[in-house]
GROMACS .gro file of C-alpha atoms in nm:
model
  314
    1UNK     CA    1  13.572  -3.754   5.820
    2UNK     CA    2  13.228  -3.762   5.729
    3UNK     CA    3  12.990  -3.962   5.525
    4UNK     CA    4  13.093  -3.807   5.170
    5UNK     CA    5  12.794  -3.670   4.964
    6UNK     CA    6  12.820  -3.815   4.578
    7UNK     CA    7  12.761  -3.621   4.266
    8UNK     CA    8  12.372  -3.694   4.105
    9UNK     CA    9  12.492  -3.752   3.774
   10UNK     CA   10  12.208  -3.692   3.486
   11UNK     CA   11  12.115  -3.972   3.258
   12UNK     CA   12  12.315  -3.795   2.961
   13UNK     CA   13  12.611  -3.767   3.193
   14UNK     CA   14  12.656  -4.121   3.314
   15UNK     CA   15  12.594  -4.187   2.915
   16UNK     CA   16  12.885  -4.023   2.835
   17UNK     CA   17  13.123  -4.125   3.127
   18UNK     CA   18  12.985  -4.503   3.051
   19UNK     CA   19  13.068  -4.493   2.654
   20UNK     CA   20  13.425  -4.604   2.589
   21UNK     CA   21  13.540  -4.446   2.285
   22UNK     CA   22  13.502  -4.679   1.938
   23UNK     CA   23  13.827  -4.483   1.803
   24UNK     CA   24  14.131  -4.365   1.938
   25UNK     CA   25  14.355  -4.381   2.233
   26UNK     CA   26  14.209  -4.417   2.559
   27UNK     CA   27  14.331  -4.311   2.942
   28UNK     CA   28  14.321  -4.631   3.133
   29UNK     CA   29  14.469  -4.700   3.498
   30UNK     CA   30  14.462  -5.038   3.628
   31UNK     CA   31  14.409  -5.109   4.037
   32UNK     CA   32  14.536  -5.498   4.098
   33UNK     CA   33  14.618  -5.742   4.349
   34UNK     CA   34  14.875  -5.865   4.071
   35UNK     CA   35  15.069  -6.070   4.319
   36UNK     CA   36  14.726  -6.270   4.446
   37UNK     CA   37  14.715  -6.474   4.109
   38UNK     CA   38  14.833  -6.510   3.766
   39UNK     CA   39  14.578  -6.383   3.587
   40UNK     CA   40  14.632  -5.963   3.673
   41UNK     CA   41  14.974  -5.993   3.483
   42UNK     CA   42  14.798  -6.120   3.206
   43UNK     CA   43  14.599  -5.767   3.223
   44UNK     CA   44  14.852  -5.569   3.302
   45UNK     CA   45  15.145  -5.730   2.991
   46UNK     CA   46  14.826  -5.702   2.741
   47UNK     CA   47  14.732  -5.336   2.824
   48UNK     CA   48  15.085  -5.213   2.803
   49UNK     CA   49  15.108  -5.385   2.444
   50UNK     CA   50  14.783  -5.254   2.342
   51UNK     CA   51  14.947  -4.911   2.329
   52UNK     CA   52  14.802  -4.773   2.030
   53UNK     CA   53  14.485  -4.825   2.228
   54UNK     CA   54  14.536  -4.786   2.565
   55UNK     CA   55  14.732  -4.527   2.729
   56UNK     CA   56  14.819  -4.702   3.029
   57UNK     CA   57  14.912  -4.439   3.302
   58UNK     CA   58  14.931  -4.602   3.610
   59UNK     CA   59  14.924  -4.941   3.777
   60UNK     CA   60  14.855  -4.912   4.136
   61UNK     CA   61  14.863  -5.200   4.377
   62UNK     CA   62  14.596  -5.344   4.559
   63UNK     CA   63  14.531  -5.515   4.912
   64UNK     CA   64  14.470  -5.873   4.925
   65UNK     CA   65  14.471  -6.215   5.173
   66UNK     CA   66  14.482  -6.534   5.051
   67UNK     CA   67  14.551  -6.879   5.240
   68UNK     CA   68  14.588  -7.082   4.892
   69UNK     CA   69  14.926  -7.046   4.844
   70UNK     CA   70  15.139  -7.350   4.775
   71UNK     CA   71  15.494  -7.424   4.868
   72UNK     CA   72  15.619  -7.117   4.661
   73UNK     CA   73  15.511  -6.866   4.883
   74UNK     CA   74  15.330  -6.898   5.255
   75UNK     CA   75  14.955  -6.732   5.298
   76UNK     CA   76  14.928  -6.399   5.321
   77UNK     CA   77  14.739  -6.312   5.645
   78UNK     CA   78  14.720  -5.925   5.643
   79UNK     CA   79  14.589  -5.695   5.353
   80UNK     CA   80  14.925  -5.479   5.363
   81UNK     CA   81  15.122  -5.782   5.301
   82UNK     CA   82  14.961  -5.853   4.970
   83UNK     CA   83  14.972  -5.484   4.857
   84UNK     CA   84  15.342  -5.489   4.944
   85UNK     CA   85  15.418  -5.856   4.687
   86UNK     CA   86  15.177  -5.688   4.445
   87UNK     CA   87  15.368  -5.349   4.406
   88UNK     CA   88  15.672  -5.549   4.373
   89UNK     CA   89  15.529  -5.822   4.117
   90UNK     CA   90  15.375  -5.506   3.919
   91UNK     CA   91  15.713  -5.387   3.829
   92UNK     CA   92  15.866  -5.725   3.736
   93UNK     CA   93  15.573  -5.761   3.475
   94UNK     CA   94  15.643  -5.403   3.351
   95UNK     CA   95  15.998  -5.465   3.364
   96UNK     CA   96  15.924  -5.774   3.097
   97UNK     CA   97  15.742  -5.583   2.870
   98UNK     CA   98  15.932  -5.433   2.597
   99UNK     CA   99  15.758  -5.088   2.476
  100UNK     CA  100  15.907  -4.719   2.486
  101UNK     CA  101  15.627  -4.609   2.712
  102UNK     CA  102  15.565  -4.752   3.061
  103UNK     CA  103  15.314  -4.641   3.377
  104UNK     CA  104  15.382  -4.535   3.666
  105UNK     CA  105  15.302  -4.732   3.997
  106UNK     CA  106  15.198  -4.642   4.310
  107UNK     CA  107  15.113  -4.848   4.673
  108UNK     CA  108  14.776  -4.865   4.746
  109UNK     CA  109  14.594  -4.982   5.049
  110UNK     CA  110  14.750  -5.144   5.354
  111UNK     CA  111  14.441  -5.204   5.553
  112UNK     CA  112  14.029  -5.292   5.402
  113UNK     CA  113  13.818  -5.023   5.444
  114UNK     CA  114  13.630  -4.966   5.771
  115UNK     CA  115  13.352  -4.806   5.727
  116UNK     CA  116  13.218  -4.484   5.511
  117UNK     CA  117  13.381  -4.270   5.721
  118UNK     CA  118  13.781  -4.371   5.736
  119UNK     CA  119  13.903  -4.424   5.383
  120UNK     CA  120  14.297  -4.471   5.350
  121UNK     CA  121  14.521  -4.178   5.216
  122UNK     CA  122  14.796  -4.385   5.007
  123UNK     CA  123  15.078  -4.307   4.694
  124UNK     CA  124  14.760  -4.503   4.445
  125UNK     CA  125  14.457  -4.302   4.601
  126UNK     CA  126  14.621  -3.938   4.568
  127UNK     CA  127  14.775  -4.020   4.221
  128UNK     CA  128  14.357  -4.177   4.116
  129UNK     CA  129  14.237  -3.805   4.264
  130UNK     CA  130  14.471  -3.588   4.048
  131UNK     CA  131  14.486  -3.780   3.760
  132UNK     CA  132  14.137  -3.821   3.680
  133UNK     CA  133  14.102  -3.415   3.716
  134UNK     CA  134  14.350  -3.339   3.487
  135UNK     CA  135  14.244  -3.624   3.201
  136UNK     CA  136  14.125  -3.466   2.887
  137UNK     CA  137  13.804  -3.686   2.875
  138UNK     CA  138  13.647  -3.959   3.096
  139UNK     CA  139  13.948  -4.188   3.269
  140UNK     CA  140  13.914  -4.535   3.267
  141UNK     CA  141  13.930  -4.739   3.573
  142UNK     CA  142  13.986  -5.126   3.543
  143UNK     CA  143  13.942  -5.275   3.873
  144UNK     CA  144  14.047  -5.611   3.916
  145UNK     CA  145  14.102  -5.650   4.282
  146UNK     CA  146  13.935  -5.588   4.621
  147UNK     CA  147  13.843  -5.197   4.532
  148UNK     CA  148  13.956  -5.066   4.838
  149UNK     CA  149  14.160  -4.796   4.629
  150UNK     CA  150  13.920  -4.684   4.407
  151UNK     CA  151  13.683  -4.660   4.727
  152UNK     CA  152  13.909  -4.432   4.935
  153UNK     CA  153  13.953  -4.183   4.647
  154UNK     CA  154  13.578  -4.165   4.585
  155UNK     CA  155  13.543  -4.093   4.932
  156UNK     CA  156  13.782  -3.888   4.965
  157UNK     CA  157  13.656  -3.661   4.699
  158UNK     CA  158  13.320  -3.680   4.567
  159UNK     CA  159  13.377  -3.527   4.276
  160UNK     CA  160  13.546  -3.782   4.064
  161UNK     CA  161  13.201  -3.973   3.994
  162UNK     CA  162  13.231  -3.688   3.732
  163UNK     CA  163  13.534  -3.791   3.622
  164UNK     CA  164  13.592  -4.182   3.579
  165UNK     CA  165  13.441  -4.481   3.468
  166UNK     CA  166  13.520  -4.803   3.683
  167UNK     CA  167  13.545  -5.097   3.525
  168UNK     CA  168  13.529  -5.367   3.833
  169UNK     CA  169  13.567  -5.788   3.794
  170UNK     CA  170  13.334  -5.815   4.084
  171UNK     CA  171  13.099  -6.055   4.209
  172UNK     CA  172  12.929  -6.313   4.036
  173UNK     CA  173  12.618  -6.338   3.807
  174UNK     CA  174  12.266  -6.203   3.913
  175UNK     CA  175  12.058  -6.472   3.860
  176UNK     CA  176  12.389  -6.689   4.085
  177UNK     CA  177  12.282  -6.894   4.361
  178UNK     CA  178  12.515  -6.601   4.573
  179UNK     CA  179  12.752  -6.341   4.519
  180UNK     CA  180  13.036  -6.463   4.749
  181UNK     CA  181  13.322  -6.367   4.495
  182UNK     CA  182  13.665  -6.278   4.626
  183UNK     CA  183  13.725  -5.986   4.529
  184UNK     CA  184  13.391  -5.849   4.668
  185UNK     CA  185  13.431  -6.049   5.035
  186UNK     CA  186  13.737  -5.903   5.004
  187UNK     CA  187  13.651  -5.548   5.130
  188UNK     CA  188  13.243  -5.546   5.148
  189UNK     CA  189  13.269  -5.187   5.247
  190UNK     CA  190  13.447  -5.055   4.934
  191UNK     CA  191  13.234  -5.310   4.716
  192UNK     CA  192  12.931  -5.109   4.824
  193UNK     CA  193  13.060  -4.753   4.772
  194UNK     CA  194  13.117  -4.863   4.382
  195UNK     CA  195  12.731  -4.983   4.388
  196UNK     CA  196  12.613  -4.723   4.553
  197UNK     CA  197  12.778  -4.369   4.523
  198UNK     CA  198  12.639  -4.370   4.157
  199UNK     CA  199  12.958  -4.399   3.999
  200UNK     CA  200  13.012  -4.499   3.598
  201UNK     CA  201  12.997  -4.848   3.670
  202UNK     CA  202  13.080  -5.163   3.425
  203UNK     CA  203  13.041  -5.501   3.627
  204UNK     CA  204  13.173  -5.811   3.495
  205UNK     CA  205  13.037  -6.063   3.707
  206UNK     CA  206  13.246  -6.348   3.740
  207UNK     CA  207  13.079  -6.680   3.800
  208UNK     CA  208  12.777  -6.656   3.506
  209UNK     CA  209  12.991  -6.459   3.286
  210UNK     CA  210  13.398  -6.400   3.304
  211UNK     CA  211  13.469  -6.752   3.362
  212UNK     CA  212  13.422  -6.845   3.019
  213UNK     CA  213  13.754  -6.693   2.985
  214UNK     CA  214  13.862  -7.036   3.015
  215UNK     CA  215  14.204  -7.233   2.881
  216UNK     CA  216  14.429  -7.421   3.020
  217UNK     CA  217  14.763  -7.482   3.104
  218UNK     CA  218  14.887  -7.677   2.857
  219UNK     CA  219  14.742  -7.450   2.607
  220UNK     CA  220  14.922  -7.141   2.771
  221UNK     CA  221  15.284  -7.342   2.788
  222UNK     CA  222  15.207  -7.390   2.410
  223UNK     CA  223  15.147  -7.056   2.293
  224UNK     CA  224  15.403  -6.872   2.524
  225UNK     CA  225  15.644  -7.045   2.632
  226UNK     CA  226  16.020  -6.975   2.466
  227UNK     CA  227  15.878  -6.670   2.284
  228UNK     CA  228  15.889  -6.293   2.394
  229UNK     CA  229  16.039  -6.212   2.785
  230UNK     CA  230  15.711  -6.153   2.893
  231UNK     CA  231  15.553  -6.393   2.735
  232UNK     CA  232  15.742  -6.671   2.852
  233UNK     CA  233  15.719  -6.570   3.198
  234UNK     CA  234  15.328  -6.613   3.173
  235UNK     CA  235  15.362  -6.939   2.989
  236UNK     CA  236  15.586  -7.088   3.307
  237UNK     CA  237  15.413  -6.905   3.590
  238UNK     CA  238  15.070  -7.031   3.519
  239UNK     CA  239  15.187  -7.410   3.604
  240UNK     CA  240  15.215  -7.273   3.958
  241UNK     CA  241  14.879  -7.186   4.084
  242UNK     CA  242  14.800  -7.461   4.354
  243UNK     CA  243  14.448  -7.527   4.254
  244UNK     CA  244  14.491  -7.611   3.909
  245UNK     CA  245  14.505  -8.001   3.913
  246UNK     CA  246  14.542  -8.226   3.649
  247UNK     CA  247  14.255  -8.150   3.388
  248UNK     CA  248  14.128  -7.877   3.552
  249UNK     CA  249  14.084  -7.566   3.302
  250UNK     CA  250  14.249  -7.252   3.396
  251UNK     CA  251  14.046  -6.921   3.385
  252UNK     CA  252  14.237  -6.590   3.316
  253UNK     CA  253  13.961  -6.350   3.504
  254UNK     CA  254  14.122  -6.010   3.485
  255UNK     CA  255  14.164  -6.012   3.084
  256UNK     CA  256  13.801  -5.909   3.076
  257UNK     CA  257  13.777  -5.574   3.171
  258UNK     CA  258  14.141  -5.483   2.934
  259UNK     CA  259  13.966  -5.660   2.616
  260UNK     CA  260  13.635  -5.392   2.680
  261UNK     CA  261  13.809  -5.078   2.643
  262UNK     CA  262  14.004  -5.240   2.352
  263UNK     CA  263  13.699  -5.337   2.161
  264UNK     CA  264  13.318  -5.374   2.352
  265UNK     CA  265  13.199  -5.520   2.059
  266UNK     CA  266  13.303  -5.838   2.198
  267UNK     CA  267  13.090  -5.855   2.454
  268UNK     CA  268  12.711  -5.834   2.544
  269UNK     CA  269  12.566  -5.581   2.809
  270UNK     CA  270  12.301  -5.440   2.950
  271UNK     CA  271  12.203  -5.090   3.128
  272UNK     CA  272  12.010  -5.167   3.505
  273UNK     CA  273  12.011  -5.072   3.825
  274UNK     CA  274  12.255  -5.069   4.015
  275UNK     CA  275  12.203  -5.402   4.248
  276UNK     CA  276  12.269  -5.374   4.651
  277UNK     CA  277  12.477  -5.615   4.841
  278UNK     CA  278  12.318  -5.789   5.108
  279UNK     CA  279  12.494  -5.919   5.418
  280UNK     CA  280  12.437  -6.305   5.325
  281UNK     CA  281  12.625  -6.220   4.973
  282UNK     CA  282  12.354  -6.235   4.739
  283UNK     CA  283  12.182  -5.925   4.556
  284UNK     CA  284  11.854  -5.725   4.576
  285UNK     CA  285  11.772  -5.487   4.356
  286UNK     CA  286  11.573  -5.171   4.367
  287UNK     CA  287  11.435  -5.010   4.016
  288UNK     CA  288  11.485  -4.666   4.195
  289UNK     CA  289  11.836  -4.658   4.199
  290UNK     CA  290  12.122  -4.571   3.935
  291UNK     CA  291  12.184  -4.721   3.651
  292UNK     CA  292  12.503  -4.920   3.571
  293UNK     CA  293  12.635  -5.128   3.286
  294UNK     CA  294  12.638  -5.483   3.379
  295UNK     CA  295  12.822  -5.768   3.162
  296UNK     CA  296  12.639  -6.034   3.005
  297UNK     CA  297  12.827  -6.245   2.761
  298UNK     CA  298  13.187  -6.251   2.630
  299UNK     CA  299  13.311  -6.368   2.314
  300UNK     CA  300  13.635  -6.565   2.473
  301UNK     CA  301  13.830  -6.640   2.112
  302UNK     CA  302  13.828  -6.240   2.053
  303UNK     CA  303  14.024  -6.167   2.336
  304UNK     CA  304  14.295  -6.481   2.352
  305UNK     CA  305  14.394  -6.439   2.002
  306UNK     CA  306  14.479  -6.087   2.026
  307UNK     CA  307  14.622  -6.142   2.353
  308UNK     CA  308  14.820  -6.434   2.229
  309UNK     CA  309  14.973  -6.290   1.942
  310UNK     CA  310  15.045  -5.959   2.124
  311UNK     CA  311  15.214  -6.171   2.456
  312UNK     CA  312  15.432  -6.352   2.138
  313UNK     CA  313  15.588  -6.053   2.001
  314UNK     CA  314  15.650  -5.899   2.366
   0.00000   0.00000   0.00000
């Protein structure tokens, strides 16, 4: 195919597609690569309990690599692999979390994007497409993986910077020393098409801003262990991750974007141009281009006490 033409959305309309409603309950879909870390459960469990809030629709499950694996599982080497233990660890969270209504889930990726031209055509990408044209209002997309996904649908068509607001864990601070995150060096190529097609965009950076979302594990195994289903499968997974030594805090990333469309008073933002990626990982910016909504500060005790008594009660 070719280079897809984006939507120029007008000031007023990336306003409105940027605004999460204060009141209400609100479309969300989550894209992970749940099976990558512990952290995307976390998201995933505290959504589906937020129901009054969020309407979770659909999970869908994101590529990933990772060579940091410990004895539990050996490294995953290619991007479909990942997608393939995500989908599968996607429904054993669900599965844990007792409430009448659950999403749906659908396999995402198998390969990084290419280039501009070859996006993927997968089960998440087609469900993103229709979905978003028949929501009501603006749907919310939380993005907490490589965004290869959310990429390929935008590509594929256009016309759902119209339709969706992304809400992408991506990168790391702009005033960083660099912006080699993983889920950006992930997929560069799909990075870039959120940055640049002129899609609703809310970053959180990581390093500079989400990892304040900091505890520990000790302080996990208190509060959930022996409680709800789902809660007590957090509490005893999160001893596993192999680079969480003795002391070391642990920092539940993918919360962030889940506790902003439950209440953005929580956090501090502000409204800039979009940045552009460089090859070297670090950011240059250009007052020219669109604007996003870019993550500043998080007040961490908001989110872990509502996410702590709703993980409790399961």
């Amino acid at each position: 195919m070719t280079k897809p033409t984006f939507p120029s959305l007008t000031l007023t309309q990336r306003a409105a597609l940027l605004d999460v409603p204060d009141t209400g309950r609100v479309p969300v879909v989550i894209d992970s690569d749940t099976f990558n870390e512990i952290d995307d459960q976390y998201a995933i469990a505290w959504a589906m309990l937020n129901h009054e809030r969020i309407d979770l629709q659909a999970v869908y499950a994101a590529p990933f690599t990772n060579s940091m694996f410990n004895d539990t599982h050996e490294a995953v080497k290619e991007a479909k692999v990942g997608m393939d233990l995500s989908y599968d660890e996607i429904f054993r969270v669900i599965d844990k979390v007792h409430v009448a209504s659950k999403p749906a889930v659908f396999r995402g990726a198998t390969a990084y994007l290419k280039d501009l031209a070859t996006p993927e055509r997968t089960p998440a990408v087609d469900d993103l497409i229709e979905r978003a044209k028949n929501c009501e209002g603006t749907l919310q997309v939380i993005a907490i993986g490589a965004p290869t996904n959310i990429a390929s649908a935008l590509m594929i068509e256009p016309s759902l910077v119209e339709k969706i607001h992304v809400l992408w864990l991506g990168g790391h601070a702009f005033d960083w020393e660099n912006t080699y995150e993983y889920n950006m060096l992930q997929d560069i190529a799909a990075s870039r098409v959120l940055l640049d097609s002129g899609v609703a965009l809310t970053l959180f950076p990581c390093m500079g801003v989400t990892n304040t979302l900091a505890t520990s594990v000790p302080e996990l195994e208190h509060y959930l262990l022996n409680t709800s289903e789902i809660g007590h499968y957090l509490g005893s997974e999160s001893s596993k991750c192999p680079w969480i030594g003795f002391g070391n805090r642990k920092v539940v990333w993918d919360i962030a974007p889940v506790g902003y469309v439950l209440d953005a008073s929580w956090y501090t933002s502000h409204i800039v141009p979009s940045p552009v990626l460089n090859d070297n990982f670090t950011w240059s910016f250009d007052h020219s281009r669109h604007p996003i909504r870019v993550i500043k500060y998080i007040e961490r005790d908001h989110l872990f006490v509502d996410m702590f008594k709703k993980l409790i009660k399961g």
